[in-house]
Short mmCIF file of C-alpha atoms and ligand atoms in Angstrom, two decimals:
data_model
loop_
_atom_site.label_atom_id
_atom_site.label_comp_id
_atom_site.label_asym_id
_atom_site.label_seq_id
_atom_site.Cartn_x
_atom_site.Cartn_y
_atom_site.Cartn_z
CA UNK A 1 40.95 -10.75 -0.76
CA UNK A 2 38.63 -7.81 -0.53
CA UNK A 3 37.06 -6.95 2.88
CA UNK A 4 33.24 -5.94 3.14
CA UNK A 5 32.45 -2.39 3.97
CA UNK A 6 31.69 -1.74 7.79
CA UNK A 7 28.61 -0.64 6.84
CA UNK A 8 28.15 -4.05 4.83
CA UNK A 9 28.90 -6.17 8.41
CA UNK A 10 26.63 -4.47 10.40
CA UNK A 11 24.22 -6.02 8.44
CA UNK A 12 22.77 -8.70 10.45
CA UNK A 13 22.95 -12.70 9.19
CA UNK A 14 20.37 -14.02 6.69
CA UNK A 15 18.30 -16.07 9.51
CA UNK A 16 17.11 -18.26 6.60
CA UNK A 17 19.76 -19.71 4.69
CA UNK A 18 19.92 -22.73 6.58
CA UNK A 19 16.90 -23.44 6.20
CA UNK A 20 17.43 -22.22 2.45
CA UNK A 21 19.63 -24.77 2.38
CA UNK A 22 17.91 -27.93 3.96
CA UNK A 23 14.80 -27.12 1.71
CA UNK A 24 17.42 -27.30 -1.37
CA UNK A 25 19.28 -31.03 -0.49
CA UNK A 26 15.42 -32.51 0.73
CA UNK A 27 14.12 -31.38 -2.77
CA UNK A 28 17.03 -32.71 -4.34
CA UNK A 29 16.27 -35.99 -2.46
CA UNK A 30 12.78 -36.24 -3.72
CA UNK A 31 10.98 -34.88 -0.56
CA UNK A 32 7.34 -32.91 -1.73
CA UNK A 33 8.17 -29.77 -0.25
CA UNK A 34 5.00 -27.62 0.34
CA UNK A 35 6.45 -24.32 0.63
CA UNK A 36 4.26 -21.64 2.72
CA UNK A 37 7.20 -19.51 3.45
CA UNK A 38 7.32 -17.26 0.07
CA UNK A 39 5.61 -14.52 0.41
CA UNK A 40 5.26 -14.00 -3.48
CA UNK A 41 2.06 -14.62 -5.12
CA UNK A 42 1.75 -17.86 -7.21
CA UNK A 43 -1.25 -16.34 -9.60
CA UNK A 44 0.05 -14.87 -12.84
CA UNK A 45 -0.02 -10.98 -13.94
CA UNK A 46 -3.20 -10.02 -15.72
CA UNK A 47 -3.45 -11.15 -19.21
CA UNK A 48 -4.18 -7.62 -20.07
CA UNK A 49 -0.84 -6.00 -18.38
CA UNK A 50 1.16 -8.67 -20.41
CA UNK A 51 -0.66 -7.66 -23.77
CA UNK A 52 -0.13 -3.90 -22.41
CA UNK A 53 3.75 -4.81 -21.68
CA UNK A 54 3.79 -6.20 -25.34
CA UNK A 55 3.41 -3.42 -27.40
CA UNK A 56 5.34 -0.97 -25.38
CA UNK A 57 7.84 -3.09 -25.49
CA UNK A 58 8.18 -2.91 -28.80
CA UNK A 59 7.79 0.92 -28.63
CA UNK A 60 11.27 2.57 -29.20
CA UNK A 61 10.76 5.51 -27.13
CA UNK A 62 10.44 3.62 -24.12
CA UNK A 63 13.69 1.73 -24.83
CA UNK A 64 15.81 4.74 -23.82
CA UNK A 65 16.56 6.06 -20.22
CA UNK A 66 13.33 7.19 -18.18
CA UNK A 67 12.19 10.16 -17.00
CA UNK A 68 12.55 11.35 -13.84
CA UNK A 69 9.89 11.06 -11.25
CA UNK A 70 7.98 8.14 -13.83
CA UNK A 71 6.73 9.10 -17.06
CA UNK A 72 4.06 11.54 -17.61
CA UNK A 73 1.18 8.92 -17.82
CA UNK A 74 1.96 6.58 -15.44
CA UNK A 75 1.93 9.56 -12.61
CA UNK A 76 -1.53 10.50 -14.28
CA UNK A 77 -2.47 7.13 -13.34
CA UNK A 78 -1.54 6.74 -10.02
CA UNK A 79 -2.89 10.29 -9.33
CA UNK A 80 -6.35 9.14 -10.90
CA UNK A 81 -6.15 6.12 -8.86
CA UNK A 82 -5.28 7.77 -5.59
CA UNK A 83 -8.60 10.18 -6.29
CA UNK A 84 -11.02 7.16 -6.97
CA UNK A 85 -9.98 4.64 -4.42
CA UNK A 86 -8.56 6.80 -1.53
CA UNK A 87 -9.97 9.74 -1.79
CA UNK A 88 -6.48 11.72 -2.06
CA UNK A 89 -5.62 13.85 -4.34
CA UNK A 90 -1.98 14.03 -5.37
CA UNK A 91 0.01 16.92 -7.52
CA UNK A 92 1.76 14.33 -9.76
CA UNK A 93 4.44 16.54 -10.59
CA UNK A 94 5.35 17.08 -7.00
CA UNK A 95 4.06 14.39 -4.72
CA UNK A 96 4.76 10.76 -7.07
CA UNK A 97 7.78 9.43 -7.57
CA UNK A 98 7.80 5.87 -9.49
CA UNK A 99 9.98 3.52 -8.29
CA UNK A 100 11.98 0.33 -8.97
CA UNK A 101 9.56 -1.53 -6.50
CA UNK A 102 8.83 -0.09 -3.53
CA UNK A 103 11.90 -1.86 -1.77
CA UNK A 104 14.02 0.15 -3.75
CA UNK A 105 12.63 3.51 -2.38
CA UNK A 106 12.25 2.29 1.33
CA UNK A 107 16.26 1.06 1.33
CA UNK A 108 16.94 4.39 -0.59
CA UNK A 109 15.32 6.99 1.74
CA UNK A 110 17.25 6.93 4.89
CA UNK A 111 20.05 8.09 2.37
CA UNK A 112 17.94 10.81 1.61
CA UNK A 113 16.73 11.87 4.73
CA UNK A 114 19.25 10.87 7.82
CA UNK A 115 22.63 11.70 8.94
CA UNK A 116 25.06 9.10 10.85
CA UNK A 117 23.36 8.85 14.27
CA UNK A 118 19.65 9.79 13.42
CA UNK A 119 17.74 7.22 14.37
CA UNK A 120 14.61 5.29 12.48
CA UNK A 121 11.68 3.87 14.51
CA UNK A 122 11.61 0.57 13.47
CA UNK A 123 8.69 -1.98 14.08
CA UNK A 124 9.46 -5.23 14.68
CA UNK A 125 8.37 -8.30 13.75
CA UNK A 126 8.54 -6.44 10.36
CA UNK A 127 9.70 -6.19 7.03
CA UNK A 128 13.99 -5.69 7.07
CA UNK A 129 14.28 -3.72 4.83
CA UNK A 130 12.93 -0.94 7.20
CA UNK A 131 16.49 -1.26 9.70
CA UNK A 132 18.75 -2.68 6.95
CA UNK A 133 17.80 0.96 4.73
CA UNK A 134 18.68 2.34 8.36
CA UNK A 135 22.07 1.27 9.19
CA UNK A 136 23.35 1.23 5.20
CA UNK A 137 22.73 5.09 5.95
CA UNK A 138 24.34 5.06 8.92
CA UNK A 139 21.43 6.05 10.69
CA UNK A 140 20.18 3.81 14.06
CA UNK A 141 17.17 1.47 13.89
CA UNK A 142 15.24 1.52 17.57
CA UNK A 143 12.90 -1.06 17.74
CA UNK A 144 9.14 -0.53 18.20
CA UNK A 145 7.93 -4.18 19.45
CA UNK A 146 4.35 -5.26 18.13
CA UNK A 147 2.37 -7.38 20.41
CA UNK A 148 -0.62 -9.28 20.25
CA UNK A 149 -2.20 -7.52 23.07
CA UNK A 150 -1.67 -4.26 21.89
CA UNK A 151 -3.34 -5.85 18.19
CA UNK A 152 0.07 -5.70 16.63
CA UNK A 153 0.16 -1.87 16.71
CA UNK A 154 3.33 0.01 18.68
CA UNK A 155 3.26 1.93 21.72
CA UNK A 156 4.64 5.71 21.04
CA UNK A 157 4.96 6.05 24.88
CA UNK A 158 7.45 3.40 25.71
CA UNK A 159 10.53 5.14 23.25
CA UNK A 160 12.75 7.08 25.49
CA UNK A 161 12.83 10.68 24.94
CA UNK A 162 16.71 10.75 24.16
CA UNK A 163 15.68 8.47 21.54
CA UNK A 164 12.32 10.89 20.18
CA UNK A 165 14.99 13.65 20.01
CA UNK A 166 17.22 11.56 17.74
CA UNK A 167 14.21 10.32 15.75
CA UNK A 168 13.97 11.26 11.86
CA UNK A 169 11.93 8.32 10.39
CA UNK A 170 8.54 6.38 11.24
CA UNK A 171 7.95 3.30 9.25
CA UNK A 172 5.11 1.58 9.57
CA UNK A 173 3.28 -1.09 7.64
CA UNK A 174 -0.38 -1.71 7.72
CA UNK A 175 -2.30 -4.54 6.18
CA UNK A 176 1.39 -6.11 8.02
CA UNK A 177 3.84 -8.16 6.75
CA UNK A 178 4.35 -10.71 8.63
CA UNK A 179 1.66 -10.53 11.30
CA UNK A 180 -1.69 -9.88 8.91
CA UNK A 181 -2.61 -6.61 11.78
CA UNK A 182 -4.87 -3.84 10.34
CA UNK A 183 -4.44 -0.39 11.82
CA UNK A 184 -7.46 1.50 12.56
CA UNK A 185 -8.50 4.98 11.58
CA UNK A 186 -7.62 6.37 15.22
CA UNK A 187 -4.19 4.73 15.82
CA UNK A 188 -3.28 6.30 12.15
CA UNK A 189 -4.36 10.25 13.54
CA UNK A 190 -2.86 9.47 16.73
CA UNK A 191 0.05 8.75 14.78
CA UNK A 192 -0.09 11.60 12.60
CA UNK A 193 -0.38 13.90 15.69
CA UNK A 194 2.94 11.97 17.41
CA UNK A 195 5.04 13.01 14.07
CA UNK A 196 3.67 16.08 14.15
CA UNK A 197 4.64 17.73 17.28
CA UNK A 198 8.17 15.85 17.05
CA UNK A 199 9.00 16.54 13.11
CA UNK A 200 8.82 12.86 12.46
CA UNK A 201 8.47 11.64 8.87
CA UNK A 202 6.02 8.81 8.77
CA UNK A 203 6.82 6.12 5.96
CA UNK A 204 3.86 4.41 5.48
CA UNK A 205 4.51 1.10 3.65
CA UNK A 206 0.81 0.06 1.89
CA UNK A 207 2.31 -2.92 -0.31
CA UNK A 208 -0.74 -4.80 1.11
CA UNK A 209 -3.56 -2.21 1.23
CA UNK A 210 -5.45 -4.04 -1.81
CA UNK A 211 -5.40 -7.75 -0.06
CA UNK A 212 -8.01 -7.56 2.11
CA UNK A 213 -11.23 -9.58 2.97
CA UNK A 214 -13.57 -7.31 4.73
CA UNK A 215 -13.52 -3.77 4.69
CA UNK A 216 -11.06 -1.78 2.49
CA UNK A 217 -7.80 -0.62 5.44
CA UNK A 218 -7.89 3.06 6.45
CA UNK A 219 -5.66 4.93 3.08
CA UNK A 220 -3.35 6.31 5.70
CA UNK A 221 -2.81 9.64 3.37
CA UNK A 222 -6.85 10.18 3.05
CA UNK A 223 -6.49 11.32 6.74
CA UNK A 224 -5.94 15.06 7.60
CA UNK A 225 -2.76 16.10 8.08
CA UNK A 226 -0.63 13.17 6.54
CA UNK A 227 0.86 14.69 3.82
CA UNK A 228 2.28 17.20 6.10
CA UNK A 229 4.69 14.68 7.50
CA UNK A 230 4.39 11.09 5.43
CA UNK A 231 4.58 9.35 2.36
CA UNK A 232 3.30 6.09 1.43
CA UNK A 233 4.73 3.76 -0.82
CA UNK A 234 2.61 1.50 -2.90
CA UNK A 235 3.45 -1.56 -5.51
CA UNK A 236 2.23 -3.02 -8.25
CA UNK A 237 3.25 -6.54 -6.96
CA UNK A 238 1.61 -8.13 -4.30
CA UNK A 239 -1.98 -6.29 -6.23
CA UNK A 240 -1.45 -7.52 -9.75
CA UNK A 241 0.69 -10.26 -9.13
CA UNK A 242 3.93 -8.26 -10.58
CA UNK A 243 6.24 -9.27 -7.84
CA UNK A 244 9.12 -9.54 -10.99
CA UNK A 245 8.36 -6.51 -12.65
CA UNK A 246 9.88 -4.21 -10.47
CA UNK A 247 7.70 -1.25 -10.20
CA UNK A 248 5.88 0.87 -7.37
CA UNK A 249 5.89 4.23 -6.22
CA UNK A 250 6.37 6.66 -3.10
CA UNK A 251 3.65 9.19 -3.39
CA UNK A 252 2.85 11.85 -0.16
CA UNK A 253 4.53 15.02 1.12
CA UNK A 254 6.85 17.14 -1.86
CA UNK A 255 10.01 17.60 -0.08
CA UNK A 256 10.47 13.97 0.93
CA UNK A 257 9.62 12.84 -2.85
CA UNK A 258 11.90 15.49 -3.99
CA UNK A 259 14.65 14.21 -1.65
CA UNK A 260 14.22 10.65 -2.08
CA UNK A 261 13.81 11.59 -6.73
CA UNK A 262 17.29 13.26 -6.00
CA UNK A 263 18.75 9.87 -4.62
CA UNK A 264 17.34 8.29 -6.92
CA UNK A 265 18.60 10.29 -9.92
CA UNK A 266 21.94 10.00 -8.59
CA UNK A 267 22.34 5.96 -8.48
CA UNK A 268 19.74 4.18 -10.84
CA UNK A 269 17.47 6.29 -13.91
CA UNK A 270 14.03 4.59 -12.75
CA UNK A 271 11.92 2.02 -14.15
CA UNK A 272 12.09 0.79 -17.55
CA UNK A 273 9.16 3.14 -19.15
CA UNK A 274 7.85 -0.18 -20.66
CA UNK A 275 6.56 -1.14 -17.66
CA UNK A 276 5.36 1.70 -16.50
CA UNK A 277 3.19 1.54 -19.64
CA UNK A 278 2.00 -1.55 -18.51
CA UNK A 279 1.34 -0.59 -14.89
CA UNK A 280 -1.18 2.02 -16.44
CA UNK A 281 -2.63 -1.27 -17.86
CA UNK A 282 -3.33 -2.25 -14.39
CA UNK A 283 -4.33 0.63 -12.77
CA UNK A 284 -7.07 1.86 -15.29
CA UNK A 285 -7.46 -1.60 -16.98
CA UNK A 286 -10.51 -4.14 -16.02
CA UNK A 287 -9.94 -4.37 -12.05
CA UNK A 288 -11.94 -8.10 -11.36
CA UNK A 289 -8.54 -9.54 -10.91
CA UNK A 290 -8.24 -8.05 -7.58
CA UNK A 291 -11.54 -9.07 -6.39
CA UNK A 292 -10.84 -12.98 -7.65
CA UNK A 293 -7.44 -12.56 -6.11
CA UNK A 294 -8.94 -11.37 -2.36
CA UNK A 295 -11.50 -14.03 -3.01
CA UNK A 296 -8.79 -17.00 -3.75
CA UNK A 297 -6.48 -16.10 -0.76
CA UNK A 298 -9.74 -15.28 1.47
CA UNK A 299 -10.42 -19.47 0.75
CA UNK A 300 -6.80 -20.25 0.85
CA UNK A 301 -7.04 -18.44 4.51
CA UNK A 302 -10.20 -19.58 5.73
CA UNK A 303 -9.02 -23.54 4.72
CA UNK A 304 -5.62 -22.54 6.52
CA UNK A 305 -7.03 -21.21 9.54
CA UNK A 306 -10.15 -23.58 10.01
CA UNK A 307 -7.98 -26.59 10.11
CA UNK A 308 -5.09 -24.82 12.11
CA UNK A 309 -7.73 -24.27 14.71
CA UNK A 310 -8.91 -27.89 14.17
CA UNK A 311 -5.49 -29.36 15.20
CA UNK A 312 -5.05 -26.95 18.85
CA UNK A 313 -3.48 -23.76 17.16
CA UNK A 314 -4.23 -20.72 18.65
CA UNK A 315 -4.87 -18.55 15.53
CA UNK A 316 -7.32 -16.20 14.45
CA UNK A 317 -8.68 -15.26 10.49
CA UNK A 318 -6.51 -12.58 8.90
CA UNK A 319 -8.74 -8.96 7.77
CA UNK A 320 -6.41 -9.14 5.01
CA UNK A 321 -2.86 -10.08 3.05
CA UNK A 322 -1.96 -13.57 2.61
CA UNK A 323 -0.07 -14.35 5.75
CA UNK A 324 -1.19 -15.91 8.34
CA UNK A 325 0.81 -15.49 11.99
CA UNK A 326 0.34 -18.70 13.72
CA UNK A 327 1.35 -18.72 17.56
CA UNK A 328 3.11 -21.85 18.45
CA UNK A 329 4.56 -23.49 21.21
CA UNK A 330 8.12 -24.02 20.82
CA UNK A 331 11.15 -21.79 19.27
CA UNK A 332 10.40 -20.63 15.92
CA UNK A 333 13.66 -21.89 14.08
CA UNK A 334 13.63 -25.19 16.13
CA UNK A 335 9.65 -25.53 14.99
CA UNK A 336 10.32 -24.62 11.37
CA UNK A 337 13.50 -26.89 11.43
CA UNK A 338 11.47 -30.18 12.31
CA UNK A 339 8.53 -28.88 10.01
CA UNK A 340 10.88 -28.95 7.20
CA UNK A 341 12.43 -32.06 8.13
CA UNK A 342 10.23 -34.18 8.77
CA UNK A 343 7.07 -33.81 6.99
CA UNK A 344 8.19 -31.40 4.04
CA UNK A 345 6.75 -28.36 5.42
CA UNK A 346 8.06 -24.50 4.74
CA UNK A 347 7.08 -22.20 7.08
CA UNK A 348 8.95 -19.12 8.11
CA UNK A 349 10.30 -18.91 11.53
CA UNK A 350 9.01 -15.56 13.24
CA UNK A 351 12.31 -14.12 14.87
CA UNK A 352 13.36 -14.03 11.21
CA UNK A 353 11.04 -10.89 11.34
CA UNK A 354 12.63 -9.81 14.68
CA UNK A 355 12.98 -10.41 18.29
CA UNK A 356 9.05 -10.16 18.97
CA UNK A 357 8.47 -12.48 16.19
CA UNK A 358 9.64 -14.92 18.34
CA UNK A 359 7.30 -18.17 19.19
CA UNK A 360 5.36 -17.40 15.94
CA UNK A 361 5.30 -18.98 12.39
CA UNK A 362 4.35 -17.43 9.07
CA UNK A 363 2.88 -19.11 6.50
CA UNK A 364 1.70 -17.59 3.39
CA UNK A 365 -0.91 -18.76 1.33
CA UNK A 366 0.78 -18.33 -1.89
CA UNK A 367 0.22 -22.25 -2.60
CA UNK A 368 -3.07 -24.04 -4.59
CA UNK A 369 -5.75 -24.96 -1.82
CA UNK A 370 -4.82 -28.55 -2.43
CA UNK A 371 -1.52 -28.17 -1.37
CA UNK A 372 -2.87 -26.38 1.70
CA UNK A 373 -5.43 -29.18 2.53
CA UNK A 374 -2.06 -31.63 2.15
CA UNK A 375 0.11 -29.10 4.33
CA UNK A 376 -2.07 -29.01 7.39
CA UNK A 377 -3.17 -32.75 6.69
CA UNK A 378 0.74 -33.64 7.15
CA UNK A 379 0.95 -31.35 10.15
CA UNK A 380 -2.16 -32.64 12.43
CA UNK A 381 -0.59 -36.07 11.41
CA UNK A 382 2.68 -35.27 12.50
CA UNK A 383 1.28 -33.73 16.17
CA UNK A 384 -0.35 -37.07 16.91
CA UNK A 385 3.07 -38.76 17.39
C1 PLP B 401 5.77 -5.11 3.80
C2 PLP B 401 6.40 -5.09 2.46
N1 PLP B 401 6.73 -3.92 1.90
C3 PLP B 401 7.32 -3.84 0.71
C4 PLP B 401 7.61 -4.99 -0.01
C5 PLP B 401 8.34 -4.85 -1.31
O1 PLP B 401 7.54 -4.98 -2.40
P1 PLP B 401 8.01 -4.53 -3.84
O2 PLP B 401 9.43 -4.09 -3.77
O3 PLP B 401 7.86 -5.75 -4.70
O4 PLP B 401 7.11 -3.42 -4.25
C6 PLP B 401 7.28 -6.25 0.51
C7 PLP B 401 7.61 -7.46 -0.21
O5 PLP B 401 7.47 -8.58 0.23
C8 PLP B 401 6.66 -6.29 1.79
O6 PLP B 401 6.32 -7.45 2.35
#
């Protein structure tokens, strides 16, 4: 028998496999699941991407390994994007590198960037990948809490300076996964100020900056300053419905992309340049997909949230991404567990997302609006018993 690494252990348990596996034997029973825990869009990639992925697939230069930083054109396209919807303009030699998703670059650049000890400000509820990227480095997640009376943002002031001195890493992640919080253009120079005068690199996660329902979020590297100490990574996934394709980028200040490109080049040889031809697809191809796709989850959310409020929930309509952070009364496993059981219901239990998630639910609207119209029917059923 071989023995997981140390490293391996200190990852915490997967808070969802029993549920994983209860949602498994009651759809092998017959139970109608309606499942609002994914958090992966149900709307297919752009017909256009596909017919893009088509013919370079059948390209032969793109069937060998890939360039460095991305190919050539696909940088050219994310640069050209950057300038027309953010109002940044990137070097795309020095300031893109394409990645295998952007989970792969957020688990890979604690390994480029911390020693054993340095520690990562972490908020929490959040996405893991933020602390488990951390502690496979070695390095030492501190927890920045998000609370709903501080609108889901953290407070700088309440990290203990012993703490601030260890501190390499800022992650943060606005639209948020999993509690739908914007963060407004002052928080973001506030923040850029606080990783300033303490040599703080802010990893700005933007995976949901194109699912909103209102106005566009705050492009957190359009503000002055932020490519002095941040990146942001971006995705193709939750934007064009690519969640399988595997591709994003981190694009920001040069010496972190160089860093986390040298990583990179060291343990996988990027993304399949076939997709990257397609992703060009996306970025400069016809764009109404995105404004159908803010206009199907806006419904989905709006139908979600009206009758949530309907049946005594204390929730509020989301600015943006398809989650929707529903405060509820009991514990969050315990709520999700009887959810699940008895009516057929997936929703994921907040403290998955950390301590502060705690007394929360997510649900995504990654389901048909009839199956949300069912979902909430079953639940305002179920809370007259
Ligand atoms: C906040 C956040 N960041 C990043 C990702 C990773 O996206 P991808 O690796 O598909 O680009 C996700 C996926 O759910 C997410 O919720």
């Amino acid at each position: 028998m071989f023995e997981a690494s140390k490293r391996l252990q200190k990852l915490p348990a997967y808070l969802f496999a029993e549920m994983d596996r209860k949602k498994k034997r009651l759809i092998s029973e017959g139970m109608d699941i309606i499942d609002f825990g994914i958090g992966d869009p149900d709307l297919p990639t752009p017909a256009n991407v596909i017919e893009a992925m088509k013919k370079g697939i059948e390209n032969p230069i793109f069937h060998k390994y890939p360039l460095g930083k991305g190919t050539y054109a696909f940088r050219k396209a994310i640069a050209d994007y950057y300038r027309q919807h953010n109002d940044v303009e990137l070097n795309m030699d020095e300031e893109i590198v394409v990645l295998i998703g952007s989970k792969e670059g957020i688990a890979h650049l604690p390994w480029a960037l911390l020693n054993a000890g340095d520690v990562s400000l972490v908020p929490e509820p959040g996405y893991p990948v933020y602390h488990i990227g951390t502690i496979l480095a070695e390095g030492m997640p501190f927890f920045l809490p998000l609370k709903k009376e501080n609108q889901f943002l953290p407070d700088f002031g309440e990290i203990p300076d012993d703490i601030l001195s260890k501190t390499k890493i800022l992650y943060l992640n606005y639209p948020n996964n999993p509690t739908s919080a914007f963060a407004d253009k002052d928080f973001l120079i506030d923040t850029i100020d606080f990783c300033k005068k303490r040599n703080i690199l802010l990893a700005y996660d933007a995976a949901y900056s194109e699912i909103y329902f209102g106005e566009k979020p705050v492009s957190f590297l359009s503000l002055p300053g932020a490519k002095d100490i941040g990146i942001e990574f971006h995705s193709l996934s939750k934007t064009y419905n690519m969640t399988g394709w595997r591709v994003g980028w981190a694009c920001g200040n040069k010496d972190i992309i160089a860093a986390l490109a040298k990583i990179k080049e060291n343990i996988d040889s990027g993304t399949f340049e076939a997709i990257q031809f397609a992703g060009i697809e996306a970025l400069t191809g016809k764009q109404d997909n995105i404004s159908e796709l803010r206009e199907i989850y806006r419904r989905r959310m709006g139908i979600l949230v009206d009758s949530l409020k309907e049946a005594g929930f204390d929730v509020a309509m989301p600015e943006g991404t398809f989650y929707c952070w529903v405060k509820i009364q009991g514990g969050s496993i315990e709520t999700a567990g009887h959810l699940l059981e008895k009516i057929g219901i997936v929703a994921t239990p907040g403290v998955g997302f950390g301590p502060s998630g705690e007394g929360y639910l997510r649900f995504s609207v990654t389901v048909p609006e009839e199956k949300i119209k069912e979902g909430v029917r079953r639940i305002k059923e179920w809370l007259k018993k």
